[in-house]
Amino acid sequence: MLMANCASVEEEMTESESGVATTPTTPKTVVVKEDDADHHHPYAFHVSGPRNVASPNWRDLINSSWKDPNYKRTVMACFIQAAYLLELDRQENRDDQNALAPKWWIPFKYKLTQTLIDERDGSIFGALLEWDRSAAMADLVVIRPSGAPKAVLALRGTILKSLTMRRDIQDDLRFLAWESLKGSVRFNVALQALESVAKRYGSGNVCVVGHSLGAGFALQVGKALAKDGLFVDAHLFNPPSISLAMSLRNIGEKAGVAWKRLMSMLPPRNEHGNEEAEAAPGSVSGGFRNWVPSFYGQNQKSSVDLRKWVPHLYVNDSDYICCYYTDQDGVDNDKENKSPVVNTIPQAAAKLFVMSKGKQKFLEAHGLEQWWSENLELQSAIHSSRLITQQLKSLYSVK
């Protein structure tokens, strides 16, 4: 399973590579200055970034742009793109003068305070961005606009380039096999960074965002803090929803039911006809439960009520990596910007935003760029499908 940002993995092709016919004439020699090449780079903010998104200004003191969910979604997606570009800048040896990443946070008056490094290969997989008070003051924004977080932890997904691809895919496979990223180096680094700023600024002033594999990390570190009573805002774009663990869990549940039925047909083991306690220590049934504890939800801590933590999930129903979140299970849909209907099972719910554009190619449906495109029409709901319940309640235990 490869989870990649299509805006980050597309390779530039020559005309001949793209299948466009070429003539045998002598090609013209075109000299392009390095500065010009950077100016027209496909990932430059002014080339592929959002249009008609204003920077914070003094008017935000009266009516903050951050109160608009479309504006907030757009900015969060831009911050994730910045995390992708920090790694690409590193790989391409870009310096402060020609780096692409800063242009994706500077317009919104944020600054980079920490890069998250994978110690296995030295790659950058995330960025901690904080409100830049000095830059805001320069534009007469004397206070932080209402709704703008003090800090945002942005986590990128897979980049299919040799310098970091191995470690990215290793974590992809980790989720595929175990439906958990807890054992990854990146999980621990991200959790420490998020916990630090949540305690410094208050969890209500902190946001965690991610795309694809990064959304998987964001979901799990956000859940880890929620178990400790720290409820940070979470915005997850194209989060992974498929795993072998999910399928095995379903098999385990069915096998457990079949085993109970078989045991109920057998005569009692003692002479007095008293039934043995279910899953008694040392029994075969108990052994089966110990062998597949995750299938039965054992070892799960529920000391903290998770109903207060409702992450935002942005999915495209043509993206096979995240589309299973859209499976209907007691969902009441409504247009975005209308009041969603709260599901009758709120203890494991997420606010789900679904894009439907008909049949799309995978890279387009899974890409990050779609989430800051204009005229984006989404369906919104408070969703508590079986998959979301599994993700929020039965992933793993964090002490």
XYZ file of N, CA and C in Angstrom, residues 190-359:
510
model
N 6.603 12.618 16.927
C 5.409 13.444 16.731
C 4.630 13.597 18.027
N 4.517 12.520 18.792
C 3.777 12.575 20.047
C 4.438 13.532 21.035
N 5.755 13.476 21.137
C 6.472 14.371 22.049
C 6.298 15.825 21.654
N 6.389 16.102 20.347
C 6.242 17.479 19.876
C 4.835 18.005 20.129
N 3.827 17.187 19.842
C 2.441 17.617 20.023
C 2.108 17.788 21.499
N 2.562 16.866 22.310
C 2.288 16.953 23.747
C 2.947 18.189 24.351
N 4.143 18.513 23.896
C 4.868 19.658 24.427
C 4.116 20.961 24.180
N 3.668 21.183 22.925
C 2.981 22.441 22.630
C 1.575 22.462 23.217
N 0.947 21.287 23.354
C -0.385 21.233 23.947
C -0.337 21.640 25.412
N 0.714 21.239 26.103
C 0.858 21.616 27.507
C 1.323 23.061 27.647
N 2.066 23.557 26.660
C 2.566 24.928 26.725
C 1.464 25.949 26.446
N 0.665 25.679 25.407
C -0.337 26.654 24.979
C -1.765 26.286 25.389
N -1.954 25.059 25.844
C -3.306 24.569 26.081
C -3.791 23.827 24.854
N -4.376 22.655 25.034
C -4.741 21.817 23.893
C -5.738 22.498 22.968
N -6.562 23.404 23.497
C -7.531 24.094 22.666
C -6.911 25.069 21.692
N -5.640 25.378 21.867
C -4.936 26.307 20.981
C -3.974 25.608 20.028
N -4.076 24.276 19.956
C -3.131 23.485 19.175
C -3.893 22.614 18.188
N -3.287 22.414 17.026
C -3.904 21.602 15.981
C -2.875 20.626 15.417
N -3.314 19.408 15.093
C -2.470 18.438 14.405
C -3.129 18.126 13.070
N -2.330 18.150 11.993
C -2.855 17.911 10.651
C -1.933 16.947 9.921
N -2.496 16.205 8.979
C -1.680 15.268 8.213
C -2.389 14.812 6.961
N -1.609 14.312 6.020
C -2.149 13.785 4.772
C -1.649 12.370 4.561
N -2.547 11.466 4.191
C -2.209 10.097 3.864
C -1.535 9.414 5.062
N -0.313 8.933 4.898
C 0.400 8.329 6.025
C 0.509 9.319 7.177
N 0.743 10.587 6.865
C 0.802 11.611 7.899
C -0.507 11.753 8.640
N -1.636 11.553 7.936
C -2.941 11.588 8.597
C -3.088 10.414 9.552
N -2.503 9.259 9.174
C -2.522 8.116 10.082
C -1.774 8.410 11.369
N -0.601 9.035 11.244
C 0.150 9.431 12.440
C -0.619 10.473 13.241
N -1.197 11.456 12.561
C -1.926 12.515 13.253
C -3.105 11.952 14.034
N -3.816 10.995 13.438
C -4.949 10.381 14.122
C -4.504 9.659 15.385
N -3.396 8.953 15.289
C -2.992 8.128 16.419
C -2.320 8.932 17.529
N -1.535 9.954 17.185
C -0.959 10.778 18.260
C -2.047 11.647 18.883
N -3.019 12.081 18.074
C -4.142 12.830 18.626
C -4.953 11.995 19.575
N -5.170 10.743 19.228
C -5.902 9.834 20.102
C -5.118 9.570 21.388
N -3.798 9.446 21.257
C -2.968 9.211 22.448
C -3.113 10.354 23.453
N -3.123 11.594 22.951
C -3.295 12.733 23.854
C -4.713 12.781 24.408
N -5.699 12.391 23.590
C -7.085 12.390 24.061
C -7.256 11.442 25.237
N -6.530 10.343 25.221
C -6.609 9.402 26.339
C -6.054 10.003 27.621
N -5.205 11.016 27.485
C -4.663 11.718 28.653
C -5.426 13.000 28.948
N -6.545 13.191 28.250
C -7.376 14.350 28.527
C -6.976 15.609 27.797
N -6.081 15.507 26.793
C -5.673 16.663 25.995
C -6.330 16.546 24.620
N -7.321 17.387 24.361
C -8.102 17.280 23.140
C -7.678 18.358 22.153
N -6.782 18.003 21.242
C -6.310 18.951 20.243
C -7.195 18.875 19.012
N -7.268 19.973 18.267
C -7.993 19.999 17.004
C -7.224 19.139 16.005
N -7.930 18.336 15.220
C -7.271 17.425 14.282
C -7.951 17.501 12.925
N -7.150 17.672 11.865
C -7.651 17.719 10.495
C -6.843 16.726 9.674
N -7.516 15.680 9.184
C -6.856 14.546 8.561
C -7.328 14.409 7.123
N -6.389 14.509 6.174
C -6.705 14.482 4.755
C -6.318 13.137 4.153
N -7.277 12.475 3.508
C -7.061 11.156 2.913
C -6.416 10.186 3.910
N -6.984 10.032 5.107
C -6.388 9.133 6.100
C -6.516 7.677 5.666
N -5.513 6.853 5.944
C -5.575 5.440 5.547
C -6.678 4.707 6.293
N -7.384 3.838 5.569
C -8.501 3.131 6.193
C -8.471 1.642 5.933
N -7.441 1.138 5.283
C -7.393 -0.285 4.971
C -6.207 -0.923 5.672
N -6.400 -2.143 6.148
C -5.306 -2.862 6.798
C -5.631 -4.339 6.867
N -4.577 -5.135 6.953
C -4.762 -6.563 7.166
C -5.330 -6.825 8.548
N -4.950 -5.987 9.513
C -5.419 -6.184 10.874
C -6.932 -6.102 10.938
N -7.530 -5.214 10.174
C -8.975 -5.078 10.183
C -9.638 -6.365 9.703
N -9.101 -6.920 8.625
C -9.667 -8.158 8.099
C -9.482 -9.310 9.071
N -8.295 -9.389 9.686
C -8.047 -10.464 10.634
C -8.932 -10.345 11.862
N -9.212 -9.101 12.281
C -10.071 -8.909 13.434
C -11.472 -9.449 13.147
N -11.958 -9.183 11.931
C -13.270 -9.685 11.566
C -13.284 -11.206 11.559
N -12.192 -11.805 11.048
C -12.091 -13.261 11.063
C -12.065 -13.763 12.497
N -11.329 -13.056 13.365
C -11.238 -13.474 14.756
C -12.573 -13.414 15.466
N -13.363 -12.380 15.192
C -14.675 -12.267 15.820
C -15.570 -13.432 15.406
N -15.551 -13.753 14.100
C -16.374 -14.858 13.614
C -15.904 -16.191 14.199
N -14.568 -16.346 14.291
C -14.039 -17.589 14.857
C -14.423 -17.716 16.323
N -14.421 -16.575 17.049
C -14.812 -16.605 18.455
C -16.258 -16.998 18.638
N -17.125 -16.485 17.801
C -18.550 -16.853 17.872
C -18.740 -18.327 17.561
N -18.042 -18.803 16.529
C -18.160 -20.217 16.157
C -17.676 -21.120 17.287
N -16.584 -20.702 17.955
C -16.057 -21.507 19.048
C -17.051 -21.577 20.213
N -17.706 -20.466 20.539
C -18.692 -20.460 21.622
C -19.867 -21.375 21.293
N -20.293 -21.360 20.046
C -21.393 -22.233 19.653
C -21.003 -23.693 19.796
N -19.762 -24.002 19.392
C -19.290 -25.376 19.512
C -19.240 -25.798 20.971
N -18.729 -24.939 21.858
C -18.625 -25.272 23.272
C -20.007 -25.446 23.900
N -20.983 -24.672 23.435
C -22.331 -24.793 24.019
C -22.979 -26.125 23.669
N -22.514 -26.789 22.617
C -23.071 -28.074 22.212
C -22.446 -29.231 22.975
N -21.316 -28.996 23.645
C -20.631 -30.059 24.373
C -21.211 -30.216 25.768
N -21.179 -31.440 26.334
C -21.674 -31.643 27.707
C -20.759 -30.941 28.696
N -21.279 -30.591 29.886
C -20.449 -29.940 30.905
C -19.314 -30.836 31.337
N -18.198 -30.209 31.727
C -16.984 -30.965 32.060
C -17.045 -31.564 33.451
N -17.845 -31.016 34.394
C -17.884 -31.615 35.734
C -19.144 -32.468 35.909
N -19.184 -33.245 36.918
C -20.250 -34.221 37.128
C -21.567 -33.570 37.513
N -21.537 -32.385 38.109
C -22.745 -31.752 38.619
C -23.435 -30.898 37.569
N -22.888 -30.843 36.387
C -23.549 -30.131 35.306
C -23.411 -28.631 35.380
N -22.514 -28.113 36.239
C -22.310 -26.666 36.289
C -21.445 -26.229 35.118
N -21.907 -25.227 34.437
C -21.133 -24.747 33.304
C -19.912 -24.005 33.789
N -18.837 -24.187 33.100
C -17.619 -23.478 33.444
C -17.763 -22.007 33.079
N -17.066 -21.192 33.826
C -17.073 -19.759 33.510
C -16.458 -19.537 32.146
N -17.020 -18.618 31.449
C -16.536 -18.346 30.102
C -15.087 -17.859 30.142
N -14.323 -18.447 29.250
C -12.923 -18.055 29.123
C -12.169 -18.191 30.434
N -12.408 -19.304 31.149
C -11.708 -19.526 32.411
C -10.233 -19.683 32.157
N -9.393 -19.330 33.148
C -7.943 -19.446 32.958
C -7.556 -20.870 32.608
N -6.756 -21.024 31.605
C -6.287 -22.326 31.201
C -7.190 -23.039 30.227
N -8.431 -22.540 30.017
C -9.335 -23.187 29.093
C -8.919 -22.898 27.664
N -9.431 -23.709 26.747
C -9.120 -23.503 25.348
C -9.677 -22.166 24.880
N -10.907 -21.855 25.356
C -11.505 -20.586 24.968
C -10.671 -19.422 25.474
N -10.190 -19.547 26.723
C -9.347 -18.491 27.259
C -8.057 -18.362 26.483
N -7.515 -19.525 26.050
C -6.297 -19.476 25.260
C -6.501 -18.761 23.944
N -7.673 -19.010 23.339
C -7.960 -18.332 22.077
C -8.039 -16.833 22.274
N -8.663 -16.416 23.391
C -8.750 -14.985 23.668
C -7.364 -14.393 23.894
N -6.503 -15.129 24.592
C -5.165 -14.610 24.832
C -4.349 -14.548 23.537
N -4.662 -15.458 22.631
C -3.920 -15.502 21.375
C -4.293 -14.323 20.474
N -5.539 -13.928 20.520
C -5.988 -12.806 19.690
C -6.651 -11.738 20.561
N -5.922 -11.150 21.534
C -6.545 -10.186 22.430
C -7.113 -8.974 21.720
N -6.462 -8.542 20.627
C -6.947 -7.335 19.956
C -8.304 -7.562 19.308
N -8.608 -8.831 18.969
C -9.902 -9.106 18.355
C -11.049 -8.857 19.329
N -10.756 -9.001 20.614
C -11.804 -8.858 21.615
C -11.717 -7.537 22.355
N -10.775 -6.671 21.934
C -10.674 -5.361 22.570
C -10.050 -5.421 23.944
N -9.300 -6.482 24.269
C -8.642 -6.558 25.560
C -7.498 -5.560 25.624
N -7.049 -5.316 26.830
C -5.915 -4.423 27.084
C -6.177 -3.009 26.608
N -7.453 -2.631 26.474
C -7.779 -1.272 26.064
C -8.126 -0.450 27.284
N -7.530 0.725 27.392
C -7.803 1.616 28.504
C -8.890 2.593 28.093
N -9.887 2.765 28.943
C -10.983 3.674 28.621
C -11.236 4.622 29.783
N -10.157 5.045 30.450
C -10.305 5.904 31.617
C -10.745 7.310 31.227
N -10.488 7.715 29.975
C -10.850 9.046 29.521
C -11.956 8.943 28.490
N -12.990 9.733 28.628
C -14.099 9.747 27.708
C -13.672 10.401 26.403
N -13.705 9.633 25.292
C -13.253 10.144 24.014
C -14.326 10.948 23.290
N -15.505 11.105 23.883
C -16.570 11.819 23.194
C -16.221 13.281 22.970
N -15.279 13.808 23.735
C -14.915 15.212 23.587
C -13.957 15.439 22.415
N -13.403 14.386 21.887
C -12.438 14.521 20.800
C -13.071 14.035 19.501
N -13.334 14.948 18.602
C -13.963 14.628 17.318
C -13.058 15.139 16.195
N -12.213 14.286 15.641
C -11.315 14.730 14.559
C -12.092 15.006 13.278
N -11.506 15.853 12.423
C -12.079 16.172 11.121
C -11.395 15.305 10.067
N -12.165 14.544 9.319
C -11.631 13.671 8.277
C -12.103 14.168 6.915
N -11.147 14.311 5.987
C -11.455 14.755 4.633
C -11.111 13.612 3.684
N -12.133 13.059 3.032
C -11.916 11.877 2.201
C -12.530 12.088 0.824
N -11.971 11.406 -0.143
C -12.492 11.382 -1.501
C -12.997 9.977 -1.760
N -14.257 9.840 -2.164
C -14.815 8.494 -2.291
C -14.265 7.722 -3.490
N -13.390 8.360 -4.290
C -12.706 7.639 -5.366
C -11.309 7.180 -4.949
N -10.913 7.512 -3.747
C -9.592 7.140 -3.226
C -9.735 5.852 -2.421
N -9.207 4.746 -2.952
C -9.408 3.460 -2.286
C -8.674 3.364 -0.959
N -7.748 4.286 -0.694
C -7.036 4.248 0.579
C -7.901 4.765 1.725
N -8.740 5.758 1.447
C -9.541 6.342 2.533
C -11.038 6.179 2.346
N -11.493 5.590 1.237
C -12.918 5.594 0.919
C -13.765 4.790 1.901
N -13.155 3.865 2.648
C -13.964 3.033 3.537
C -14.530 3.801 4.719
N -14.026 5.002 4.950
C -14.619 5.837 5.985
C -16.025 6.287 5.593
N -16.355 6.214 4.312
C -17.656 6.701 3.848
C -18.735 5.633 3.899
N -18.394 4.427 4.328
C -19.412 3.380 4.436
C -20.520 3.845 5.355
N -21.736 3.788 4.877
C -22.871 4.299 5.634
C -23.179 3.390 6.826
N -23.291 4.010 7.979
C -23.659 3.276 9.194
C -24.283 4.262 10.164
N -25.524 4.593 9.929
C -26.203 5.549 10.783
C -25.730 6.956 10.568
N -25.465 7.344 9.288
C -24.948 8.673 9.000
C -26.062 9.554 8.468
N -26.114 10.780 8.945
C -27.042 11.769 8.420
C -26.239 12.835 7.721
N -26.332 12.888 6.412
C -25.550 13.844 5.642
C -26.246 15.188 5.536
N -25.440 16.215 5.415
C -25.957 17.555 5.221
C -24.901 18.345 4.501
N -25.298 19.398 3.824
C -24.332 20.240 3.134
C -23.416 20.914 4.130
N -22.179 21.167 3.711
C -21.228 21.864 4.567
C -21.783 23.238 4.907
N -21.411 23.725 6.081
C -21.831 25.017 6.609
C -23.261 24.990 7.151
N -23.918 23.808 7.127
C -25.176 23.642 7.829
C -24.904 22.836 9.080
N -25.813 22.875 10.029
C -25.596 22.169 11.285
C -25.707 20.669 11.052
N -24.626 19.909 11.325
C -24.696 18.467 11.135
C -25.546 17.816 12.203
N -26.094 16.665 11.882
C -26.914 15.924 12.827
C -26.021 15.004 13.628
N -26.094 15.098 14.920
C -25.252 14.284 15.779
C -25.769 12.863 15.800
N -24.876 11.913 15.610
C -25.260 10.510 15.586
C -25.660 10.051 16.968
N -26.449 9.000 17.004
C -26.925 8.492 18.287
C -25.848 7.738 19.040
N -24.680 7.499 18.415
C -23.579 6.827 19.101
C -22.387 7.769 19.065
N -22.343 8.765 19.948
C -21.340 9.815 19.816
C -19.993 9.499 20.429
N -19.867 8.364 21.120
C -18.638 8.138 21.855
C -17.442 7.893 20.942
N -17.655 7.547 19.688
C -16.544 7.322 18.769
C -16.913 7.919 17.427
N -16.969 9.232 17.365
C -17.432 9.911 16.160
C -16.339 10.797 15.585
N -16.459 11.056 14.304
C -15.565 11.988 13.613
C -16.418 12.869 12.719
N -15.981 14.096 12.511
C -16.669 14.961 11.569
C -16.090 14.676 10.199
N -16.913 14.119 9.345
C -16.451 13.596 8.066
C -16.864 14.531 6.934
N -15.902 14.860 6.063
C -16.173 15.678 4.879
C -15.824 14.835 3.663
N -16.793 14.627 2.793
C -16.635 13.720 1.664
C -16.712 14.487 0.352
N -15.724 14.253 -0.508
C -15.747 14.819 -1.850
C -16.150 13.731 -2.831
N -17.131 14.040 -3.672
C -17.579 13.109 -4.698
C -17.514 13.806 -6.052
N -16.641 13.317 -6.903
C -16.499 13.895 -8.239
C -16.687 12.844 -9.320
N -17.307 11.739 -8.970
C -17.386 10.659 -9.937
C -16.075 9.909 -9.995
N -15.891 9.128 -11.027
C -14.690 8.319 -11.148
C -13.484 9.193 -11.421
